[in-house]
Amino acid sequence: MTTPTRVLVLNSGSSSVKYQLLDMKGDRRLAQGLVERIGEETSRIVHTPLQGGERRERNGPIADHAAALKAVAEELAADGLGLDSSELAAIGHRVVHGGLRFTEPTVIDEEVLAEIERLVPVAPLHNPANLVGIRTAMALRPDLPQVAVFDTAFHTTMPESAARYAIDVETADAHRIRRYGFHGTSHAYVSRETARLLGKEPEEVNVIVLHLGNGASASAVRGGRCVDTSMGLTPLEGLVMGTRSGDIDPAVTFHLKRVAGMSTDEIDVLLNKKSGLVGLCGDNDMREIRRRIDEGDERAALAFDIYVHRLKKYIGAYYAVLGRVDAVAFTAGVGENAAPVREAAITGLEELGLAVDSDLNSVRSDEARIISPVYARVAVAVVPTDEELEIARQSYALVRGEVNA
């Protein structure tokens, strides 16, 4: 009997499901797609077979996640890749928050589900949606290993000096208040790929990873282990993001409540959805911001400068944390595609051994690459992230018995 080698990766949001089917023999993608606007009359599924075949799109109401996964199964079956296939080894689920308990990919059972549910108060937007996707997939294939891969897991190696906030210990422990970090699958993947790019093992290199998308985070990775990261209890802390403020004086919240009469929920919306680049200039698309800058827009220019200033601060801080840096790696949508952001973030850091070659930086490519000049002491790299592949690899290794549950 042939050993199953396929892994379906599911990323369930509150109203969407992203998915990829991969064959771990050679890390081949077989299909990918997106179901969006679940629960609305205008629901849509976009499916792309990646081993031949054309992109397909269906529009029409999809009532819930169960109906969404049924639609996914139908699209895969149309390509001969059905969920009932004996070649499917596991379903891997992205779970945003795993707290301190989950430090590795984990086979999901009722106890694991209960713990993910207990963590809902520190991940109210994400964990409930992840749970719905997991339970739906378990109902569809109760015989198949379901694996949770946690965004926070990579960051559980942070020392207490980096993970603890300087607040009353008893209060912090009672309410699980500490720095957890997010985007962990991306930081894990990119730090390892950066080491490979340098021709070294992950244990040999220290890397600063800059995951710059609409959400953005930085990490300091020493010898393959995270020792610090910019996001904290929630994904709000740290870098300036598309709609999130990042680091801010906590007293701003008290001030807004007392002086502006804003409620806790209103402040939450302000800092998470109406701040960052969109709060500064009205746009959270870096391409549009750069276009406006080229036309002389001062608000867009200031937003860009604030964004880059925060990036520089974190690069410098994590350089100090690591002591020795072998590479700075840019990844995710902005990090991979916005050459002006990369150049601006590194310019002025030459005394730290950092520099960007303008010609190399301007090249667009889907490949991992070095963009620093040969004389630079520290490599600057662009490393496309692949969170789905990372989830598939971790899920497959677990069900194959290559890591502990």
Short mmCIF file of C-alpha atoms in Angstrom, two decimals:
data_model
loop_
_atom_site.label_atom_id
_atom_site.label_comp_id
_atom_site.label_asym_id
_atom_site.label_seq_id
_atom_site.Cartn_x
_atom_site.Cartn_y
_atom_site.Cartn_z
CA MET A 1 0.00 0.00 0.00
CA THR A 2 1.34 3.44 -0.98
CA THR A 3 2.20 5.76 1.92
CA PRO A 4 -0.01 8.87 1.76
CA THR A 5 2.02 12.03 1.12
CA ARG A 6 -0.54 14.78 0.60
CA VAL A 7 -1.43 17.47 3.15
CA LEU A 8 -4.37 19.86 2.92
CA VAL A 9 -3.60 23.18 4.65
CA LEU A 10 -6.58 25.21 5.92
CA ASN A 11 -6.51 28.78 7.19
CA SER A 12 -10.00 29.52 8.50
CA GLY A 13 -10.98 33.12 9.13
CA SER A 14 -14.26 34.47 10.45
CA SER A 15 -15.76 34.70 6.95
CA SER A 16 -13.18 33.01 4.75
CA VAL A 17 -11.19 29.82 4.20
CA LYS A 18 -7.85 29.80 2.40
CA TYR A 19 -6.54 26.42 1.39
CA GLN A 20 -3.70 24.64 -0.36
CA LEU A 21 -3.17 20.99 -1.19
CA LEU A 22 0.46 19.92 -1.28
CA ASP A 23 2.26 16.69 -2.07
CA MET A 24 5.18 16.38 0.31
CA LYS A 25 7.10 14.32 -2.24
CA GLY A 26 9.07 17.27 -3.55
CA ASP A 27 6.91 19.90 -1.80
CA ARG A 28 4.65 20.16 -4.87
CA ARG A 29 1.55 22.32 -4.78
CA LEU A 30 -1.41 20.56 -6.37
CA ALA A 31 -4.14 23.16 -5.86
CA GLN A 32 -4.98 26.31 -3.93
CA GLY A 33 -7.98 28.50 -3.41
CA LEU A 34 -10.06 30.87 -1.35
CA VAL A 35 -13.63 30.86 -0.12
CA GLU A 36 -14.69 34.33 0.94
CA ARG A 37 -17.72 36.18 2.28
CA ILE A 38 -19.02 33.02 3.97
CA GLY A 39 -22.55 33.56 5.30
CA GLU A 40 -23.41 36.18 2.67
CA GLU A 41 -25.42 36.05 -0.54
CA THR A 42 -22.31 37.21 -2.42
CA SER A 43 -20.05 34.33 -1.33
CA ARG A 44 -17.31 33.34 -3.76
CA ILE A 45 -14.89 30.45 -4.22
CA VAL A 46 -11.80 30.80 -6.39
CA HIS A 47 -9.94 27.56 -7.11
CA THR A 48 -6.68 27.11 -8.99
CA PRO A 49 -5.29 23.67 -9.91
CA LEU A 50 -1.52 24.04 -10.06
CA GLN A 51 -0.59 20.93 -12.01
CA GLY A 52 -2.50 21.86 -15.16
CA GLY A 53 -6.03 23.15 -15.53
CA GLU A 54 -7.58 26.59 -15.43
CA ARG A 55 -8.59 28.84 -12.56
CA ARG A 56 -12.26 28.48 -11.69
CA GLU A 57 -14.62 30.82 -9.87
CA ARG A 58 -18.06 30.20 -8.40
CA ASN A 59 -20.38 32.85 -6.96
CA GLY A 60 -23.43 32.35 -4.79
CA PRO A 61 -24.42 31.96 -1.15
CA ILE A 62 -22.28 29.72 1.06
CA ALA A 63 -24.08 29.49 4.39
CA ASP A 64 -21.31 28.49 6.78
CA HIS A 65 -17.88 26.90 7.14
CA ALA A 66 -19.32 23.41 6.69
CA ALA A 67 -20.73 24.47 3.31
CA ALA A 68 -17.44 26.20 2.49
CA LEU A 69 -15.38 23.07 3.11
CA LYS A 70 -17.89 21.02 1.15
CA ALA A 71 -17.36 23.42 -1.76
CA VAL A 72 -13.58 23.07 -1.36
CA ALA A 73 -13.94 19.28 -1.44
CA GLU A 74 -16.03 19.50 -4.61
CA GLU A 75 -13.46 21.67 -6.37
CA LEU A 76 -10.61 19.36 -5.38
CA ALA A 77 -12.62 16.30 -6.46
CA ALA A 78 -13.16 17.88 -9.88
CA ASP A 79 -9.38 17.74 -10.32
CA GLY A 80 -9.13 14.19 -9.03
CA LEU A 81 -7.84 15.43 -5.67
CA GLY A 82 -10.84 14.73 -3.45
CA LEU A 83 -10.77 14.83 0.35
CA ASP A 84 -11.73 11.16 0.38
CA SER A 85 -8.42 10.28 -1.29
CA SER A 86 -6.26 7.63 0.37
CA GLU A 87 -3.26 9.77 -0.59
CA LEU A 88 -4.21 12.41 1.99
CA ALA A 89 -1.96 12.05 5.05
CA ALA A 90 -3.28 14.93 7.20
CA ILE A 91 -5.10 18.22 7.32
CA GLY A 92 -2.96 21.01 8.75
CA HIS A 93 -4.67 23.98 10.38
CA ARG A 94 -3.26 27.40 11.04
CA VAL A 95 -4.16 28.37 14.62
CA VAL A 96 -3.21 31.89 15.62
CA HIS A 97 -2.83 31.56 19.39
CA GLY A 98 -1.44 28.55 21.25
CA GLY A 99 -0.40 30.27 24.46
CA LEU A 100 2.54 28.72 26.28
CA ARG A 101 1.32 25.14 26.11
CA PHE A 102 1.67 24.52 22.39
CA THR A 103 5.30 24.82 21.33
CA GLU A 104 5.16 22.26 18.49
CA PRO A 105 2.66 21.13 15.85
CA THR A 106 0.00 19.12 17.66
CA VAL A 107 -2.45 16.41 16.67
CA ILE A 108 -5.89 17.77 17.53
CA ASP A 109 -8.18 16.01 19.99
CA GLU A 110 -10.91 17.23 22.33
CA GLU A 111 -8.38 18.34 24.95
CA VAL A 112 -6.50 20.41 22.38
CA LEU A 113 -9.76 21.95 21.16
CA ALA A 114 -10.67 22.88 24.73
CA GLU A 115 -7.32 24.62 25.26
CA ILE A 116 -7.63 26.57 21.99
CA GLU A 117 -11.07 27.64 23.21
CA ARG A 118 -9.65 28.71 26.59
CA LEU A 119 -7.29 31.02 24.70
CA VAL A 120 -10.13 32.86 22.94
CA PRO A 121 -9.95 35.85 25.35
CA VAL A 122 -6.39 36.62 24.13
CA ALA A 123 -7.25 35.94 20.47
CA PRO A 124 -10.94 36.86 20.13
CA LEU A 125 -10.80 37.58 16.39
CA HIS A 126 -8.83 34.53 15.33
CA ASN A 127 -9.13 31.45 17.54
CA PRO A 128 -12.95 31.15 17.23
CA ALA A 129 -12.69 31.08 13.43
CA ASN A 130 -9.81 28.59 13.59
CA LEU A 131 -11.95 26.35 15.82
CA VAL A 132 -14.88 26.41 13.38
CA GLY A 133 -12.60 25.33 10.54
CA ILE A 134 -11.06 22.54 12.61
CA ARG A 135 -14.38 21.13 13.80
CA THR A 136 -15.80 21.22 10.29
CA ALA A 137 -12.78 19.40 8.85
CA MET A 138 -12.90 16.83 11.65
CA ALA A 139 -16.53 16.10 10.81
CA LEU A 140 -15.67 15.65 7.14
CA ARG A 141 -12.71 13.33 7.76
CA PRO A 142 -12.90 11.97 11.34
CA ASP A 143 -10.46 9.20 10.38
CA LEU A 144 -7.70 11.60 9.32
CA PRO A 145 -5.07 13.23 11.58
CA GLN A 146 -5.86 16.91 12.03
CA VAL A 147 -2.81 18.95 13.01
CA ALA A 148 -2.71 22.41 14.59
CA VAL A 149 0.28 24.59 13.74
CA PHE A 150 0.37 27.65 15.98
CA ASP A 151 1.47 31.17 15.01
CA THR A 152 2.81 31.66 18.51
CA ALA A 153 4.81 28.41 18.77
CA PHE A 154 8.06 29.69 17.22
CA HIS A 155 8.19 32.49 19.77
CA THR A 156 7.86 30.30 22.87
CA THR A 157 11.67 30.08 22.99
CA MET A 158 11.87 33.74 24.06
CA PRO A 159 13.53 34.16 27.46
CA GLU A 160 11.38 35.50 30.26
CA SER A 161 13.32 38.78 30.09
CA ALA A 162 11.87 39.33 26.62
CA ALA A 163 8.45 37.74 27.14
CA ARG A 164 7.38 39.36 30.43
CA TYR A 165 5.83 42.78 30.73
CA ALA A 166 6.95 44.84 33.70
CA ILE A 167 3.61 44.67 35.51
CA ASP A 168 2.52 42.95 38.71
CA VAL A 169 3.44 39.28 38.33
CA GLU A 170 0.33 37.87 40.03
CA THR A 171 -1.99 39.95 37.84
CA ALA A 172 -0.08 39.01 34.70
CA ASP A 173 -0.12 35.30 35.50
CA ALA A 174 -3.78 35.28 36.50
CA HIS A 175 -4.81 36.74 33.13
CA ARG A 176 -2.10 35.21 30.88
CA ILE A 177 -0.64 38.62 30.14
CA ARG A 178 2.75 38.29 28.44
CA ARG A 179 4.30 38.69 25.01
CA TYR A 180 3.40 35.76 22.74
CA GLY A 181 4.28 37.04 19.27
CA PHE A 182 2.63 36.09 15.98
CA HIS A 183 3.50 35.27 12.34
CA GLY A 184 5.58 32.47 13.84
CA THR A 185 5.30 30.07 10.90
CA SER A 186 6.60 32.81 8.61
CA HIS A 187 9.47 33.75 10.92
CA ALA A 188 10.45 30.09 11.29
CA TYR A 189 10.39 29.47 7.53
CA VAL A 190 12.20 32.67 6.57
CA SER A 191 14.93 32.34 9.19
CA ARG A 192 15.72 28.81 7.97
CA GLU A 193 15.61 29.83 4.30
CA THR A 194 17.93 32.74 5.04
CA ALA A 195 20.44 30.36 6.58
CA ARG A 196 20.18 28.16 3.49
CA LEU A 197 20.74 31.21 1.28
CA LEU A 198 23.95 31.88 3.20
CA GLY A 199 25.04 28.27 2.77
CA LYS A 200 24.81 27.55 6.50
CA GLU A 201 22.71 25.62 8.98
CA PRO A 202 20.06 27.55 10.99
CA GLU A 203 22.04 26.81 14.18
CA GLU A 204 24.99 28.76 12.78
CA VAL A 205 23.32 32.08 11.99
CA ASN A 206 21.66 35.03 13.71
CA VAL A 207 18.90 36.64 11.65
CA ILE A 208 16.62 39.64 12.01
CA VAL A 209 13.40 38.76 10.15
CA LEU A 210 11.10 41.59 9.03
CA HIS A 211 7.66 40.24 8.08
CA LEU A 212 6.09 43.28 6.42
CA GLY A 213 2.54 42.87 5.17
CA ASN A 214 -0.65 44.64 6.18
CA GLY A 215 0.21 43.13 9.54
CA ALA A 216 3.91 43.46 10.31
CA SER A 217 6.32 42.00 12.83
CA ALA A 218 10.04 41.67 13.47
CA SER A 219 11.93 38.89 15.19
CA ALA A 220 15.43 38.29 16.48
CA VAL A 221 16.46 34.70 15.74
CA ARG A 222 19.61 33.32 17.32
CA GLY A 223 20.76 29.95 16.02
CA GLY A 224 17.30 29.02 14.77
CA ARG A 225 15.49 30.04 17.97
CA CYS A 226 13.45 33.18 18.49
CA VAL A 227 14.80 35.34 21.32
CA ASP A 228 12.59 38.39 20.77
CA THR A 229 9.70 39.53 18.60
CA SER A 230 7.78 42.76 18.16
CA MET A 231 4.16 41.63 18.58
CA GLY A 232 3.01 40.98 22.11
CA LEU A 233 -0.11 39.78 23.91
CA THR A 234 -1.95 40.63 20.69
CA PRO A 235 -0.84 41.49 17.13
CA LEU A 236 -1.20 45.22 17.94
CA GLU A 237 2.23 45.80 19.47
CA GLY A 238 5.38 46.61 17.54
CA LEU A 239 5.85 47.96 14.02
CA VAL A 240 3.63 50.48 12.25
CA MET A 241 1.19 48.39 10.17
CA GLY A 242 -1.49 48.89 7.57
CA THR A 243 -4.26 49.71 10.04
CA ARG A 244 -2.63 49.05 13.45
CA SER A 245 -0.71 51.61 15.45
CA GLY A 246 2.04 49.34 16.73
CA ASP A 247 3.91 50.62 19.80
CA ILE A 248 2.08 53.38 21.63
CA ASP A 249 2.13 54.88 25.13
CA PRO A 250 -0.51 52.86 27.05
CA ALA A 251 -1.68 56.10 28.65
CA VAL A 252 -3.07 57.19 25.27
CA THR A 253 -5.96 54.81 25.93
CA PHE A 254 -6.67 56.38 29.33
CA HIS A 255 -6.44 59.85 27.79
CA LEU A 256 -8.91 58.99 25.02
CA LYS A 257 -11.34 57.55 27.56
CA ARG A 258 -11.13 60.49 29.96
CA VAL A 259 -10.79 63.42 27.56
CA ALA A 260 -12.47 62.21 24.34
CA GLY A 261 -15.09 60.09 26.10
CA MET A 262 -14.29 57.09 23.93
CA SER A 263 -15.36 53.62 25.04
CA THR A 264 -12.99 50.67 25.30
CA ASP A 265 -14.47 49.19 22.13
CA GLU A 266 -14.06 52.48 20.26
CA ILE A 267 -10.41 52.72 21.28
CA ASP A 268 -9.89 49.10 20.25
CA VAL A 269 -11.28 49.87 16.78
CA LEU A 270 -9.18 53.05 16.55
CA LEU A 271 -5.89 51.34 17.34
CA ASN A 272 -6.51 48.15 15.35
CA LYS A 273 -8.48 49.35 12.31
CA LYS A 274 -8.07 53.12 11.97
CA SER A 275 -4.41 53.64 12.81
CA GLY A 276 -1.07 52.75 11.24
CA LEU A 277 -0.64 53.87 7.64
CA VAL A 278 -4.37 54.26 7.04
CA GLY A 279 -4.67 56.51 10.08
CA LEU A 280 -1.69 58.59 9.07
CA CYS A 281 -2.51 59.15 5.41
CA GLY A 282 -5.73 57.33 4.51
CA ASP A 283 -4.06 54.51 2.58
CA ASN A 284 -2.64 51.17 3.73
CA ASP A 285 -1.39 50.05 0.31
CA MET A 286 2.33 50.82 0.08
CA ARG A 287 2.12 51.07 -3.72
CA GLU A 288 -0.48 53.82 -3.47
CA ILE A 289 1.51 55.60 -0.76
CA ARG A 290 4.63 55.59 -2.96
CA ARG A 291 2.58 56.92 -5.90
CA ARG A 292 1.32 59.75 -3.74
CA ILE A 293 4.83 60.52 -2.52
CA ASP A 294 6.02 60.76 -6.12
CA GLU A 295 3.26 63.33 -6.70
CA GLY A 296 4.42 65.41 -3.73
CA ASP A 297 1.84 64.33 -1.15
CA GLU A 298 3.22 65.38 2.26
CA ARG A 299 0.88 63.21 4.37
CA ALA A 300 1.93 60.11 2.44
CA ALA A 301 5.60 61.07 2.81
CA LEU A 302 5.23 61.52 6.56
CA ALA A 303 3.42 58.18 6.90
CA PHE A 304 6.25 56.47 4.99
CA ASP A 305 8.88 58.16 7.18
CA ILE A 306 7.12 57.09 10.40
CA TYR A 307 6.84 53.53 9.07
CA VAL A 308 10.54 53.39 8.20
CA HIS A 309 11.62 55.08 11.45
CA ARG A 310 9.95 52.32 13.48
CA LEU A 311 11.60 49.67 11.27
CA LYS A 312 15.04 51.17 11.87
CA LYS A 313 14.45 51.22 15.62
CA TYR A 314 13.64 47.51 15.65
CA ILE A 315 16.59 46.60 13.45
CA GLY A 316 18.89 48.47 15.83
CA ALA A 317 17.25 47.02 18.93
CA TYR A 318 17.45 43.44 17.67
CA TYR A 319 21.03 43.96 16.57
CA ALA A 320 21.76 44.84 20.20
CA VAL A 321 19.78 41.81 21.46
CA LEU A 322 21.62 39.39 19.16
CA GLY A 323 25.08 40.92 19.52
CA ARG A 324 26.11 39.47 16.15
CA VAL A 325 23.89 39.60 13.07
CA ASP A 326 24.53 37.55 9.95
CA ALA A 327 21.53 38.70 7.95
CA VAL A 328 18.47 40.93 7.86
CA ALA A 329 15.67 39.26 5.88
CA PHE A 330 12.67 41.09 4.39
CA THR A 331 9.54 39.06 3.68
CA ALA A 332 5.74 39.19 3.09
CA GLY A 333 3.88 41.51 0.73
CA VAL A 334 5.65 44.79 1.46
CA GLY A 335 8.96 43.23 2.43
CA GLU A 336 9.16 41.21 -0.78
CA ASN A 337 7.89 43.84 -3.21
CA ALA A 338 8.57 47.36 -1.92
CA ALA A 339 12.18 48.14 -2.83
CA PRO A 340 11.93 51.73 -1.48
CA VAL A 341 10.97 50.40 1.97
CA ARG A 342 13.98 48.05 2.05
CA GLU A 343 16.39 50.74 0.92
CA ALA A 344 15.07 53.36 3.32
CA ALA A 345 15.11 50.95 6.29
CA ILE A 346 18.78 50.04 5.74
CA THR A 347 20.14 53.43 4.66
CA GLY A 348 22.09 55.03 7.52
CA LEU A 349 22.97 51.72 9.16
CA GLU A 350 26.31 51.34 7.39
CA GLU A 351 28.22 51.49 10.69
CA LEU A 352 26.39 48.29 11.64
CA GLY A 353 27.72 46.58 8.51
CA LEU A 354 24.43 46.95 6.63
CA ALA A 355 24.01 48.24 3.09
CA VAL A 356 21.75 47.73 0.08
CA ASP A 357 22.91 47.52 -3.53
CA SER A 358 20.40 49.66 -5.45
CA ASP A 359 20.61 47.57 -8.62
CA LEU A 360 20.11 44.27 -6.80
CA ASN A 361 17.33 45.79 -4.69
CA SER A 362 15.40 46.96 -7.75
CA VAL A 363 15.19 43.48 -9.28
CA ARG A 364 11.77 41.83 -8.87
CA SER A 365 11.87 38.08 -8.36
CA ASP A 366 10.01 35.25 -6.66
CA GLU A 367 13.33 33.73 -5.60
CA ALA A 368 15.18 34.26 -2.32
CA ARG A 369 18.10 36.58 -2.99
CA ILE A 370 20.81 38.76 -1.45
CA ILE A 371 20.44 42.49 -2.15
CA SER A 372 23.48 43.76 -0.20
CA PRO A 373 26.83 44.53 -1.88
CA VAL A 374 29.62 41.95 -1.60
CA TYR A 375 31.56 44.12 0.85
CA ALA A 376 28.72 44.35 3.39
CA ARG A 377 29.50 42.64 6.68
CA VAL A 378 25.85 41.69 7.20
CA ALA A 379 23.78 40.19 4.38
CA VAL A 380 20.50 41.87 3.49
CA ALA A 381 18.10 39.39 1.90
CA VAL A 382 14.66 39.20 0.35
CA VAL A 383 13.14 35.82 1.23
CA PRO A 384 9.59 35.09 0.03
CA THR A 385 7.63 33.54 2.86
CA ASP A 386 5.61 30.35 2.47
CA GLU A 387 3.46 29.78 5.53
CA GLU A 388 1.35 27.09 3.85
CA LEU A 389 4.42 25.03 2.97
CA GLU A 390 5.71 25.46 6.52
CA ILE A 391 2.39 24.25 7.97
CA ALA A 392 2.35 21.30 5.56
CA ARG A 393 5.92 20.34 6.41
CA GLN A 394 5.29 20.49 10.14
CA SER A 395 2.01 18.57 9.85
CA TYR A 396 3.55 15.87 7.66
CA ALA A 397 6.60 15.47 9.90
CA LEU A 398 4.30 15.03 12.90
CA VAL A 399 2.11 12.34 11.37
CA ARG A 400 5.23 10.60 10.06
CA GLY A 401 6.53 10.46 13.62
CA GLU A 402 9.45 12.82 13.00
CA VAL A 403 8.50 15.23 15.81
CA ASN A 404 6.79 14.73 19.16
CA ALA A 405 3.07 15.40 19.54
#
